[in-house]
mmCIF file of C-alpha atoms in Angstrom:
data_model
loop_
_atom_site.group_PDB
_atom_site.id
_atom_site.type_symbol
_atom_site.label_atom_id
_atom_site.label_comp_id
_atom_site.label_asym_id
_atom_site.label_seq_id
_atom_site.Cartn_x
_atom_site.Cartn_y
_atom_site.Cartn_z
ATOM 1 C CA MET A 1295 0.000 0.000 0.000
ATOM 2 C CA LYS A 1296 1.329 3.438 -0.967
ATOM 3 C CA PHE A 1297 0.426 6.987 0.008
ATOM 4 C CA ILE A 1298 0.364 9.141 -3.145
ATOM 5 C CA ALA A 1299 0.218 12.878 -3.811
ATOM 6 C CA TYR A 1300 -0.509 13.499 -7.478
ATOM 7 C CA GLY A 1301 -1.446 16.752 -9.162
ATOM 8 C CA LEU A 1302 -0.478 20.053 -10.724
ATOM 9 C CA ASN A 1303 -0.103 23.600 -9.420
ATOM 10 C CA HIS A 1304 0.805 27.161 -10.354
ATOM 11 C CA THR A 1305 4.478 26.248 -10.806
ATOM 12 C CA THR A 1306 3.892 23.342 -13.200
ATOM 13 C CA ALA A 1307 0.819 24.317 -15.227
ATOM 14 C CA PRO A 1308 -0.568 27.537 -16.757
ATOM 15 C CA ILE A 1309 -3.991 28.736 -15.733
ATOM 16 C CA GLU A 1310 -5.600 27.513 -18.960
ATOM 17 C CA VAL A 1311 -4.669 23.971 -17.898
ATOM 18 C CA ARG A 1312 -5.475 24.376 -14.185
ATOM 19 C CA GLU A 1313 -8.925 25.801 -14.834
ATOM 20 C CA LYS A 1314 -9.905 22.722 -16.843
ATOM 21 C CA TYR A 1315 -9.343 20.543 -13.786
ATOM 22 C CA ALA A 1316 -10.881 22.806 -11.128
ATOM 23 C CA LEU A 1317 -13.960 20.879 -9.971
ATOM 24 C CA GLU A 1318 -16.939 21.628 -7.755
ATOM 25 C CA GLN A 1319 -17.616 19.327 -4.797
ATOM 26 C CA ASP A 1320 -20.040 16.976 -6.563
ATOM 27 C CA LYS A 1321 -17.701 16.489 -9.534
ATOM 28 C CA ALA A 1322 -14.730 15.978 -7.212
ATOM 29 C CA MET A 1323 -16.591 13.217 -5.386
ATOM 30 C CA GLU A 1324 -17.536 11.683 -8.720
ATOM 31 C CA VAL A 1325 -13.861 11.513 -9.696
ATOM 32 C CA LEU A 1326 -12.843 9.994 -6.344
ATOM 33 C CA ARG A 1327 -15.547 7.346 -6.577
ATOM 34 C CA ALA A 1328 -14.256 6.445 -10.040
ATOM 35 C CA LEU A 1329 -10.873 5.748 -8.426
ATOM 36 C CA LYS A 1330 -12.282 3.225 -5.944
ATOM 37 C CA SER A 1331 -11.076 0.314 -8.049
ATOM 38 C CA ARG A 1332 -7.496 1.591 -7.798
ATOM 39 C CA ALA A 1333 -7.379 3.595 -4.547
ATOM 40 C CA SER A 1334 -8.847 2.537 -1.216
ATOM 41 C CA GLU A 1335 -8.865 6.084 0.222
ATOM 42 C CA GLY A 1336 -8.806 9.483 -1.441
ATOM 43 C CA VAL A 1337 -8.993 13.264 -1.021
ATOM 44 C CA PHE A 1338 -9.287 15.659 -3.977
ATOM 45 C CA LEU A 1339 -8.087 19.252 -3.513
ATOM 46 C CA SER A 1340 -9.136 21.853 -6.077
ATOM 47 C CA THR A 1341 -8.216 25.557 -5.755
ATOM 48 C CA CYS A 1342 -7.354 28.333 -8.197
ATOM 49 C CA ASN A 1343 -3.662 27.449 -7.877
ATOM 50 C CA ARG A 1344 -3.658 23.648 -7.601
ATOM 51 C CA VAL A 1345 -5.490 20.427 -8.351
ATOM 52 C CA GLU A 1346 -4.259 17.438 -6.343
ATOM 53 C CA PHE A 1347 -5.149 13.874 -5.409
ATOM 54 C CA TYR A 1348 -4.085 12.342 -2.103
ATOM 55 C CA LEU A 1349 -4.582 8.591 -2.346
ATOM 56 C CA THR A 1350 -3.744 5.261 -0.763
ATOM 57 C CA ALA A 1351 -3.294 2.605 -3.419
ATOM 58 C CA GLU A 1352 -1.608 -0.746 -4.003
ATOM 59 C CA GLU A 1353 0.507 0.794 -6.757
ATOM 60 C CA SER A 1354 0.796 4.320 -8.087
ATOM 61 C CA GLU A 1355 0.719 3.699 -11.842
ATOM 62 C CA GLY A 1356 -2.794 2.262 -11.848
ATOM 63 C CA ALA A 1357 -4.139 4.972 -9.548
ATOM 64 C CA VAL A 1358 -2.549 7.744 -11.623
ATOM 65 C CA GLY A 1359 -3.910 6.277 -14.853
ATOM 66 C CA GLU A 1360 -7.375 6.022 -13.358
ATOM 67 C CA ALA A 1361 -7.157 9.647 -12.149
ATOM 68 C CA HIS A 1362 -6.396 10.876 -15.682
ATOM 69 C CA LYS A 1363 -9.162 8.716 -17.078
ATOM 70 C CA ALA A 1364 -11.713 10.079 -14.588
ATOM 71 C CA LEU A 1365 -10.723 13.712 -15.238
ATOM 72 C CA GLY A 1366 -10.613 13.144 -18.979
ATOM 73 C CA ALA A 1367 -14.155 11.810 -18.914
ATOM 74 C CA LEU A 1368 -15.329 15.168 -17.575
ATOM 75 C CA HIS A 1369 -13.316 17.400 -19.891
ATOM 76 C CA LYS A 1370 -12.662 15.146 -22.906
ATOM 77 C CA LEU A 1371 -8.924 15.590 -22.482
ATOM 78 C CA LYS A 1372 -6.428 12.948 -23.481
ATOM 79 C CA PRO A 1373 -3.976 11.982 -20.698
ATOM 80 C CA ALA A 1374 -1.006 12.493 -23.024
ATOM 81 C CA GLU A 1375 -2.017 16.128 -23.600
ATOM 82 C CA VAL A 1376 -1.599 17.166 -19.994
ATOM 83 C CA LYS A 1377 0.555 14.511 -18.337
ATOM 84 C CA LYS A 1378 3.643 16.736 -18.498
ATOM 85 C CA TYR A 1379 2.046 19.201 -16.086
ATOM 86 C CA PHE A 1380 1.538 16.668 -13.269
ATOM 87 C CA TYR A 1381 3.886 15.644 -10.450
ATOM 88 C CA LEU A 1382 3.885 12.480 -8.359
ATOM 89 C CA TYR A 1383 5.135 11.985 -4.805
ATOM 90 C CA GLU A 1384 4.998 8.762 -2.803
ATOM 91 C CA ASP A 1385 5.075 7.913 0.908
ATOM 92 C CA SER A 1386 7.445 10.182 2.910
ATOM 93 C CA GLU A 1387 7.817 12.634 -0.013
ATOM 94 C CA ALA A 1388 4.029 12.731 -0.347
ATOM 95 C CA PHE A 1389 3.656 13.357 3.397
ATOM 96 C CA ALA A 1390 6.138 16.243 3.152
ATOM 97 C CA HIS A 1391 4.318 17.710 0.127
ATOM 98 C CA LEU A 1392 0.925 17.656 1.866
ATOM 99 C CA PHE A 1393 2.409 19.262 4.971
ATOM 100 C CA ARG A 1394 4.006 22.034 2.845
ATOM 101 C CA VAL A 1395 0.704 22.651 1.032
ATOM 102 C CA ALA A 1396 -1.317 22.889 4.266
ATOM 103 C CA SER A 1397 1.324 25.215 5.762
ATOM 104 C CA SER A 1398 1.278 27.504 2.662
ATOM 105 C CA LEU A 1399 4.954 26.903 1.877
ATOM 106 C CA ASP A 1400 3.873 25.659 -1.549
ATOM 107 C CA SER A 1401 1.507 28.565 -2.234
ATOM 108 C CA MET A 1402 1.800 31.284 -4.874
ATOM 109 C CA VAL A 1403 1.652 33.797 -2.001
ATOM 110 C CA LEU A 1404 3.885 32.408 0.734
ATOM 111 C CA GLY A 1405 2.165 32.429 4.102
ATOM 112 C CA GLU A 1406 -1.382 32.982 2.803
ATOM 113 C CA ALA A 1407 -4.028 31.767 5.224
ATOM 114 C CA GLN A 1408 -6.727 30.480 2.874
ATOM 115 C CA ILE A 1409 -5.047 27.227 1.814
ATOM 116 C CA LEU A 1410 -5.319 25.532 5.225
ATOM 117 C CA GLY A 1411 -9.075 26.068 5.210
ATOM 118 C CA GLN A 1412 -9.286 24.758 1.653
ATOM 119 C CA VAL A 1413 -7.362 21.587 2.562
ATOM 120 C CA LYS A 1414 -9.591 21.044 5.599
ATOM 121 C CA GLU A 1415 -12.719 21.491 3.486
ATOM 122 C CA ALA A 1416 -11.501 19.023 0.850
ATOM 123 C CA TYR A 1417 -10.690 16.472 3.541
ATOM 124 C CA GLU A 1418 -14.105 16.905 5.224
ATOM 125 C CA TRP A 1419 -15.896 16.368 1.913
ATOM 126 C CA SER A 1420 -14.052 13.099 1.403
ATOM 127 C CA ARG A 1421 -14.472 11.966 5.002
ATOM 128 C CA GLU A 1422 -18.224 12.599 4.960
ATOM 129 C CA ALA A 1423 -18.465 10.728 1.657
ATOM 130 C CA GLY A 1424 -16.725 7.707 3.218
ATOM 131 C CA MET A 1425 -13.628 8.152 1.056
ATOM 132 C CA THR A 1426 -11.122 8.262 3.927
ATOM 133 C CA GLY A 1427 -10.033 5.633 6.429
ATOM 134 C CA VAL A 1428 -7.554 5.117 9.245
ATOM 135 C CA LEU A 1429 -4.511 6.102 7.179
ATOM 136 C CA LEU A 1430 -5.742 9.325 5.548
ATOM 137 C CA ASN A 1431 -7.521 10.382 8.738
ATOM 138 C CA GLY A 1432 -4.242 10.090 10.609
ATOM 139 C CA VAL A 1433 -2.141 11.736 7.886
ATOM 140 C CA PHE A 1434 -4.440 14.751 7.456
ATOM 141 C CA ALA A 1435 -4.819 15.245 11.221
ATOM 142 C CA ARG A 1436 -1.043 15.505 11.434
ATOM 143 C CA ALA A 1437 -0.902 17.841 8.419
ATOM 144 C CA PHE A 1438 -3.312 20.246 10.141
ATOM 145 C CA SER A 1439 -1.302 20.071 13.353
ATOM 146 C CA ALA A 1440 1.917 20.797 11.433
ATOM 147 C CA ALA A 1441 0.335 23.810 9.692
ATOM 148 C CA LYS A 1442 -0.791 25.251 13.026
ATOM 149 C CA ARG A 1443 2.731 24.887 14.404
ATOM 150 C CA VAL A 1444 4.171 26.731 11.414
ATOM 151 C CA ARG A 1445 1.711 29.616 11.766
ATOM 152 C CA SER A 1446 2.125 29.920 15.540
ATOM 153 C CA GLN A 1447 5.877 29.327 15.840
ATOM 154 C CA THR A 1448 7.235 31.201 12.798
ATOM 155 C CA ASP A 1449 6.722 34.577 11.108
ATOM 156 C CA ILE A 1450 5.750 32.936 7.818
ATOM 157 C CA ALA A 1451 2.316 34.608 7.800
ATOM 158 C CA ARG A 1452 3.332 37.871 9.431
ATOM 159 C CA MET A 1453 5.733 39.293 6.861
ATOM 160 C CA PRO A 1454 4.019 40.648 3.715
ATOM 161 C CA THR A 1455 6.399 40.851 0.755
ATOM 162 C CA SER A 1456 4.514 42.842 -1.902
ATOM 163 C CA VAL A 1457 3.955 46.605 -1.942
ATOM 164 C CA SER A 1458 0.178 46.147 -1.735
ATOM 165 C CA SER A 1459 0.251 43.605 1.076
ATOM 166 C CA VAL A 1460 2.728 45.724 3.059
ATOM 167 C CA ALA A 1461 0.395 48.713 2.738
ATOM 168 C CA VAL A 1462 -2.530 46.741 4.115
ATOM 169 C CA ASP A 1463 -0.385 45.319 6.901
ATOM 170 C CA LEU A 1464 0.560 48.862 7.933
ATOM 171 C CA ALA A 1465 -3.111 49.886 7.837
ATOM 172 C CA LYS A 1466 -3.942 47.072 10.254
ATOM 173 C CA LYS A 1467 -1.250 48.292 12.641
ATOM 174 C CA ILE A 1468 -2.601 51.847 12.545
ATOM 175 C CA PHE A 1469 -6.299 50.995 12.874
ATOM 176 C CA ARG A 1470 -6.112 47.460 14.367
ATOM 177 C CA SER A 1471 -9.346 46.342 12.692
ATOM 178 C CA LEU A 1472 -10.258 47.580 9.208
ATOM 179 C CA GLU A 1473 -13.898 46.523 9.206
ATOM 180 C CA GLN A 1474 -15.154 49.936 10.333
ATOM 181 C CA ASN A 1475 -12.790 52.022 8.194
ATOM 182 C CA THR A 1476 -13.620 53.807 4.958
ATOM 183 C CA VAL A 1477 -11.247 53.935 1.993
ATOM 184 C CA LEU A 1478 -10.918 56.533 -0.747
ATOM 185 C CA ILE A 1479 -9.254 55.349 -3.940
ATOM 186 C CA LEU A 1480 -7.884 58.067 -6.200
ATOM 187 C CA GLY A 1481 -7.215 56.525 -9.611
ATOM 188 C CA ALA A 1482 -8.787 53.353 -10.987
ATOM 189 C CA GLY A 1483 -5.798 51.629 -12.567
ATOM 190 C CA GLN A 1484 -4.423 48.120 -12.117
ATOM 191 C CA MET A 1485 -2.308 48.858 -9.014
ATOM 192 C CA SER A 1486 -5.259 50.555 -7.340
ATOM 193 C CA GLU A 1487 -7.441 47.538 -8.003
ATOM 194 C CA LEU A 1488 -4.807 45.106 -6.743
ATOM 195 C CA THR A 1489 -4.236 47.012 -3.501
ATOM 196 C CA ALA A 1490 -7.978 47.455 -3.053
ATOM 197 C CA GLN A 1491 -8.399 43.693 -3.207
ATOM 198 C CA TYR A 1492 -5.854 43.310 -0.409
ATOM 199 C CA LEU A 1493 -7.881 45.835 1.594
ATOM 200 C CA VAL A 1494 -11.036 43.797 0.972
ATOM 201 C CA ASP A 1495 -9.245 40.687 2.200
ATOM 202 C CA GLY A 1496 -8.131 42.715 5.217
ATOM 203 C CA GLY A 1497 -11.742 43.432 6.171
ATOM 204 C CA VAL A 1498 -12.554 46.799 4.519
ATOM 205 C CA LYS A 1499 -16.185 47.035 3.387
ATOM 206 C CA ARG A 1500 -16.678 50.715 2.457
ATOM 207 C CA PHE A 1501 -14.992 52.215 -0.611
ATOM 208 C CA THR A 1502 -15.220 55.388 -2.673
ATOM 209 C CA VAL A 1503 -13.475 55.387 -6.074
ATOM 210 C CA ALA A 1504 -12.576 58.673 -7.771
ATOM 211 C CA ASN A 1505 -11.020 58.969 -11.210
ATOM 212 C CA ARG A 1506 -10.593 61.468 -14.018
ATOM 213 C CA THR A 1507 -12.701 59.169 -16.182
ATOM 214 C CA LEU A 1508 -15.906 58.547 -14.253
ATOM 215 C CA ASP A 1509 -16.781 55.422 -16.227
ATOM 216 C CA LYS A 1510 -13.549 53.729 -15.082
ATOM 217 C CA ALA A 1511 -14.308 54.740 -11.506
ATOM 218 C CA LYS A 1512 -17.739 53.130 -11.833
ATOM 219 C CA VAL A 1513 -16.257 49.845 -13.056
ATOM 220 C CA LEU A 1514 -13.910 49.520 -10.071
ATOM 221 C CA ALA A 1515 -16.528 50.799 -7.631
ATOM 222 C CA ALA A 1516 -18.942 48.125 -8.865
ATOM 223 C CA LYS A 1517 -16.350 45.426 -8.143
ATOM 224 C CA LEU A 1518 -15.852 46.748 -4.622
ATOM 225 C CA GLY A 1519 -19.470 47.562 -3.894
ATOM 226 C CA GLY A 1520 -18.607 51.234 -3.459
ATOM 227 C CA GLU A 1521 -19.407 54.739 -4.707
ATOM 228 C CA ALA A 1522 -17.917 56.315 -7.866
ATOM 229 C CA LEU A 1523 -17.004 60.003 -8.093
ATOM 230 C CA SER A 1524 -15.090 62.397 -10.287
ATOM 231 C CA LEU A 1525 -11.494 63.022 -9.219
ATOM 232 C CA GLU A 1526 -12.314 66.548 -7.992
ATOM 233 C CA ALA A 1527 -15.239 65.330 -5.890
ATOM 234 C CA GLY A 1528 -13.168 62.475 -4.555
ATOM 235 C CA ILE A 1529 -10.431 64.766 -3.230
ATOM 236 C CA GLU A 1530 -13.000 66.470 -0.997
ATOM 237 C CA LYS A 1531 -13.731 63.066 0.595
ATOM 238 C CA ILE A 1532 -10.276 63.131 2.254
ATOM 239 C CA ALA A 1533 -11.945 65.063 5.052
ATOM 240 C CA GLU A 1534 -14.152 62.049 5.864
ATOM 241 C CA VAL A 1535 -12.278 58.801 5.149
ATOM 242 C CA ASP A 1536 -9.683 56.865 7.146
ATOM 243 C CA ILE A 1537 -7.462 55.584 4.344
ATOM 244 C CA VAL A 1538 -6.516 57.199 1.036
ATOM 245 C CA LEU A 1539 -5.051 55.028 -1.719
ATOM 246 C CA THR A 1540 -3.747 57.118 -4.587
ATOM 247 C CA SER A 1541 -2.311 56.115 -7.953
ATOM 248 C CA VAL A 1542 -3.133 58.893 -10.417
ATOM 249 C CA GLY A 1543 -1.032 59.746 -13.449
ATOM 250 C CA GLY A 1544 -0.721 62.922 -15.493
ATOM 251 C CA GLY A 1545 1.090 65.105 -12.961
ATOM 252 C CA PHE A 1546 -1.541 64.804 -10.240
ATOM 253 C CA SER A 1547 -0.276 66.050 -6.839
ATOM 254 C CA LEU A 1548 -1.728 66.585 -3.386
ATOM 255 C CA LYS A 1549 -0.009 69.555 -1.737
ATOM 256 C CA LYS A 1550 0.508 69.981 1.995
ATOM 257 C CA ASP A 1551 -1.634 73.125 2.079
ATOM 258 C CA ASP A 1552 -4.517 71.354 0.340
ATOM 259 C CA VAL A 1553 -4.421 68.401 2.735
ATOM 260 C CA GLU A 1554 -4.205 70.707 5.775
ATOM 261 C CA LYS A 1555 -7.451 72.428 4.756
ATOM 262 C CA LEU A 1556 -9.196 69.101 4.226
ATOM 263 C CA ILE A 1557 -8.260 67.543 7.572
ATOM 264 C CA LYS A 1558 -9.103 70.505 9.852
ATOM 265 C CA SER A 1559 -12.527 69.068 10.566
ATOM 266 C CA ARG A 1560 -11.223 65.555 11.393
ATOM 267 C CA GLY A 1561 -10.647 66.247 15.090
ATOM 268 C CA GLY A 1562 -7.236 64.587 15.107
ATOM 269 C CA ARG A 1563 -8.440 61.264 13.650
ATOM 270 C CA SER A 1564 -5.653 59.261 12.011
ATOM 271 C CA LEU A 1565 -5.360 59.448 8.214
ATOM 272 C CA PHE A 1566 -3.331 56.812 6.400
ATOM 273 C CA ILE A 1567 -2.241 57.752 2.862
ATOM 274 C CA ILE A 1568 -0.907 55.030 0.578
ATOM 275 C CA ASP A 1569 0.810 56.741 -2.339
ATOM 276 C CA ILE A 1570 1.586 54.120 -4.983
ATOM 277 C CA GLY A 1571 1.739 56.654 -7.807
ATOM 278 C CA VAL A 1572 4.901 56.959 -9.914
ATOM 279 C CA PRO A 1573 5.680 59.874 -9.988
ATOM 280 C CA ARG A 1574 4.472 60.391 -6.404
ATOM 281 C CA ASN A 1575 1.001 61.855 -5.958
ATOM 282 C CA VAL A 1576 1.532 63.334 -2.499
ATOM 283 C CA GLU A 1577 4.102 65.877 -1.324
ATOM 284 C CA PRO A 1578 6.508 64.329 1.227
ATOM 285 C CA GLU A 1579 5.750 67.175 3.648
ATOM 286 C CA VAL A 1580 2.218 65.783 4.087
ATOM 287 C CA GLY A 1581 3.740 62.918 6.067
ATOM 288 C CA GLN A 1582 5.074 65.390 8.648
ATOM 289 C CA MET A 1583 1.575 66.493 9.607
ATOM 290 C CA GLU A 1584 0.137 65.370 12.924
ATOM 291 C CA SER A 1585 -2.078 62.265 12.725
ATOM 292 C CA VAL A 1586 -1.136 61.687 9.047
ATOM 293 C CA PHE A 1587 0.736 58.514 8.055
ATOM 294 C CA LEU A 1588 2.178 58.713 4.533
ATOM 295 C CA TYR A 1589 3.914 55.857 2.729
ATOM 296 C CA ASN A 1590 5.011 55.894 -0.903
ATOM 297 C CA VAL A 1591 6.198 53.102 -3.217
ATOM 298 C CA ASP A 1592 9.832 53.378 -2.080
ATOM 299 C CA ASN A 1593 8.868 53.203 1.595
ATOM 300 C CA LEU A 1594 6.670 50.179 1.006
ATOM 301 C CA SER A 1595 9.244 48.448 -1.221
ATOM 302 C CA ALA A 1596 11.943 48.881 1.436
ATOM 303 C CA ILE A 1597 9.716 47.226 4.042
ATOM 304 C CA ALA A 1598 8.841 44.446 1.585
ATOM 305 C CA ASN A 1599 12.526 43.757 0.890
ATOM 306 C CA GLU A 1600 13.292 43.613 4.618
ATOM 307 C CA ASN A 1601 10.398 41.218 5.033
ATOM 308 C CA LYS A 1602 11.685 38.978 2.258
ATOM 309 C CA SER A 1603 14.927 38.499 4.170
ATOM 310 C CA GLY A 1604 13.026 37.773 7.352
ATOM 311 C CA ARG A 1605 10.584 35.572 5.443
ATOM 312 C CA GLN A 1606 13.448 33.384 4.233
ATOM 313 C CA LYS A 1607 14.484 32.762 7.824
ATOM 314 C CA ALA A 1608 10.874 31.959 8.644
ATOM 315 C CA VAL A 1609 10.752 29.505 5.731
ATOM 316 C CA GLU A 1610 13.841 27.741 7.040
ATOM 317 C CA ALA A 1611 12.275 27.502 10.495
ATOM 318 C CA ALA A 1612 9.025 26.237 8.969
ATOM 319 C CA GLU A 1613 10.838 23.568 6.955
ATOM 320 C CA THR A 1614 12.515 22.346 10.144
ATOM 321 C CA ILE A 1615 9.134 22.093 11.872
ATOM 322 C CA LEU A 1616 7.626 20.204 8.951
ATOM 323 C CA GLN A 1617 10.498 17.730 8.855
ATOM 324 C CA GLU A 1618 9.923 17.084 12.555
ATOM 325 C CA GLU A 1619 6.231 16.497 11.885
ATOM 326 C CA VAL A 1620 6.935 14.153 8.959
ATOM 327 C CA ASP A 1621 9.306 12.207 11.204
ATOM 328 C CA LYS A 1622 6.558 12.000 13.834
ATOM 329 C CA LEU A 1623 4.149 10.687 11.216
ATOM 330 C CA CYS A 1624 6.643 8.040 10.122
ATOM 331 C CA SER A 1625 7.167 7.108 13.777
ATOM 332 C CA TRP A 1626 3.408 6.742 14.148
ATOM 333 C CA LEU A 1627 3.339 4.385 11.207
ATOM 334 C CA ALA A 1628 6.367 2.560 12.590
ATOM 335 C CA SER A 1629 4.556 2.158 15.915
ATOM 336 C CA LEU A 1630 2.073 0.039 13.995
ATOM 337 C CA GLU A 1631 4.812 -2.248 12.688
ATOM 338 C CA LEU A 1632 4.194 -5.934 12.422
ATOM 339 C CA VAL A 1633 6.483 -7.054 15.248
ATOM 340 C CA PRO A 1634 4.150 -5.929 18.074
ATOM 341 C CA THR A 1635 1.193 -7.004 15.981
ATOM 342 C CA LEU A 1636 2.667 -10.460 15.484
ATOM 343 C CA THR A 1637 3.339 -10.678 19.209
ATOM 344 C CA ARG A 1638 -0.329 -10.006 19.817
ATOM 345 C CA LEU A 1639 -1.265 -12.566 17.196
ATOM 346 C CA ARG A 1640 0.915 -15.180 18.909
ATOM 347 C CA ASN A 1641 -0.629 -14.286 22.266
ATOM 348 C CA ARG A 1642 -4.071 -14.670 20.732
ATOM 349 C CA TYR A 1643 -3.229 -18.153 19.422
ATOM 350 C CA GLU A 1644 -1.623 -19.112 22.742
ATOM 351 C CA THR A 1645 -4.719 -18.051 24.653
ATOM 352 C CA ILE A 1646 -6.891 -20.176 22.379
ATOM 353 C CA ARG A 1647 -4.458 -23.113 22.610
ATOM 354 C CA GLN A 1648 -4.393 -23.073 26.397
ATOM 355 C CA ALA A 1649 -8.165 -22.762 26.665
ATOM 356 C CA GLU A 1650 -8.742 -25.697 24.313
ATOM 357 C CA LEU A 1651 -6.073 -27.773 26.051
ATOM 358 C CA ALA A 1652 -7.671 -27.081 29.432
ATOM 359 C CA ASP A 1653 -11.079 -28.178 28.083
ATOM 360 C CA PHE A 1654 -9.535 -31.357 26.657
ATOM 361 C CA LEU A 1655 -7.716 -32.285 29.874
ATOM 362 C CA ALA A 1656 -10.860 -31.608 31.892
ATOM 363 C CA LYS A 1657 -12.677 -34.221 29.837
ATOM 364 C CA PHE A 1658 -9.907 -36.750 30.445
ATOM 365 C CA PRO A 1659 -8.850 -36.225 34.054
ATOM 366 C CA HIS A 1660 -7.286 -39.675 34.391
ATOM 367 C CA LEU A 1661 -4.966 -39.280 31.385
ATOM 368 C CA PRO A 1662 -1.414 -40.226 32.369
ATOM 369 C CA GLU A 1663 0.956 -37.301 32.969
ATOM 370 C CA LYS A 1664 3.230 -38.414 30.165
ATOM 371 C CA GLU A 1665 0.379 -38.306 27.648
ATOM 372 C CA LYS A 1666 -0.810 -34.925 28.983
ATOM 373 C CA LYS A 1667 2.649 -33.514 28.254
ATOM 374 C CA ALA A 1668 2.616 -35.080 24.791
ATOM 375 C CA VAL A 1669 -0.731 -33.446 23.971
ATOM 376 C CA GLU A 1670 0.499 -30.125 25.335
ATOM 377 C CA ARG A 1671 3.667 -30.336 23.203
ATOM 378 C CA LEU A 1672 1.631 -31.305 20.132
ATOM 379 C CA THR A 1673 -0.685 -28.283 20.419
ATOM 380 C CA ARG A 1674 2.284 -25.954 20.936
ATOM 381 C CA ASP A 1675 4.086 -27.347 17.899
ATOM 382 C CA ILE A 1676 0.972 -26.959 15.748
ATOM 383 C CA THR A 1677 0.591 -23.314 16.802
ATOM 384 C CA THR A 1678 4.264 -22.586 16.135
ATOM 385 C CA LYS A 1679 4.202 -24.156 12.680
ATOM 386 C CA VAL A 1680 0.941 -22.472 11.714
ATOM 387 C CA LEU A 1681 2.400 -19.041 12.560
ATOM 388 C CA HIS A 1682 5.982 -19.583 11.355
ATOM 389 C CA GLU A 1683 5.627 -18.979 7.613
ATOM 390 C CA PRO A 1684 3.250 -15.982 7.872
ATOM 391 C CA THR A 1685 5.584 -14.456 10.476
ATOM 392 C CA VAL A 1686 8.650 -14.829 8.251
ATOM 393 C CA ASN A 1687 6.884 -13.392 5.203
ATOM 394 C CA LEU A 1688 5.291 -10.472 7.013
ATOM 395 C CA LYS A 1689 8.602 -9.427 8.582
ATOM 396 C CA LYS A 1690 9.958 -8.947 5.053
ATOM 397 C CA VAL A 1691 7.535 -6.044 4.445
ATOM 398 C CA GLU A 1692 9.684 -2.876 4.316
ATOM 399 C CA ASN A 1693 7.308 -0.138 3.197
ATOM 400 C CA LYS A 1694 5.901 1.756 6.199
ATOM 401 C CA VAL A 1695 2.477 2.263 4.627
ATOM 402 C CA ASP A 1696 2.300 -1.442 3.788
ATOM 403 C CA ARG A 1697 3.233 -2.265 7.380
ATOM 404 C CA PHE A 1698 0.435 -0.037 8.584
ATOM 405 C CA GLU A 1699 -2.085 -1.643 6.249
ATOM 406 C CA PHE A 1700 -1.081 -5.220 7.112
ATOM 407 C CA SER A 1701 -1.153 -4.378 10.806
ATOM 408 C CA ARG A 1702 -4.601 -2.822 10.513
ATOM 409 C CA MET A 1703 -5.933 -5.821 8.622
ATOM 410 C CA LEU A 1704 -4.550 -8.310 11.169
ATOM 411 C CA HIS A 1705 -6.082 -6.335 14.019
ATOM 412 C CA GLU A 1706 -9.468 -6.318 12.316
ATOM 413 C CA ILE A 1707 -9.398 -9.968 11.239
ATOM 414 C CA PHE A 1708 -8.229 -11.389 14.564
ATOM 415 C CA SER A 1709 -9.625 -8.691 16.918
ATOM 416 C CA LEU A 1710 -6.181 -8.304 18.417
ATOM 417 C CA LYS A 1711 -5.776 -6.530 21.724
ATOM 418 C CA ASP A 1712 -3.252 -6.380 24.482
ATOM 419 C CA SER A 1713 -3.522 -5.307 28.106
ATOM 420 C CA ASN A 1714 -3.007 -1.638 27.147
ATOM 421 C CA ASP A 1715 -5.255 -1.642 24.090
ATOM 422 C CA THR A 1716 -9.011 -1.574 24.541
ATOM 423 C CA ASP A 1717 -10.101 -0.671 21.040
ATOM 424 C CA GLY A 1718 -8.177 -3.154 18.945
ATOM 425 C CA LYS A 1719 -5.937 -0.541 17.321
ATOM 426 C CA ALA A 1720 -2.184 -0.658 17.255
#
């Protein structure tokens, strides 16, 4: 039995390939059920950046072939057309890959929080559909535990490394929670939209978009659920909002005198200005005003570059944690090795042998002592010979997942327990 991670992601396949394989829950379950003949357990993970199978199977080639066949049936794609985009990991490498995915070390945006929830959701779908068993339940429980350790014990999720994400991170430090804050966006270009999306993810719900071309302002405002204004009308809103995001071209500039007039009525409330315009949209002197926090592209880029250095150290720490967790998982599997299981099996046979021998001797109380010993020796020899060949063959099993599976099967078949085991599990 093998544990397999098989799929594609943003590093191996372009979006036009990934989007063909992105499946809704019902289709994902349909694909997993089609794999039942080749994989005993399965979880299917589908996000915008990855499509992956996590399977237990007797051999990987058959399971992989069946996966392509099942996906091809939905999209009429030939396996040969897309096979080059897929990767395959087995056993310990597959464990490590799953742990890295759940911990966001394999994400397009390192440290992003959404992937752990997506992995949990995919696992729950499969578990509720009866597609997981003892092995996958144990593996995914340990993957979630590893991801929590990474997030709590490293700075992997606390060091934004893009200009937009740094800006939002600074906004959170100034205002703590962004849910009650209002944002004014001056300029409706691509950078404004990107940073606005980070603000949405950060909790902002109220936006005003102002642009020289009102129609463009309306398009972005519609995406954000906000109000659209002309650029001139938008500038007046500085007196009311908490955050100003500006990226306007054509020589646009906010002077210190203009901003001073606009903020007189604010009563000292903090104003955070994110100037991502090139050339700059806001005079540097504005940042010297009381209660005004001004950051431009260079400021934000410098912080991002510092974070990248710190992020690399966090990645190294995270990788160390994940290796520890993979080792723990392998130890868990090793704890279910066949040696203790075989000991329990021998004890089970010995208990039966002694009980049957006692019943036999009770029926023949006058049997001579010599013959009693002969019967006792005969039953012991039979037990030893019955167990000898299976014991020798099972000890040859080297693969940890196979050991786990054999151990589980023996426990179920023979209801094996010891004095410290009340549920029949190793």
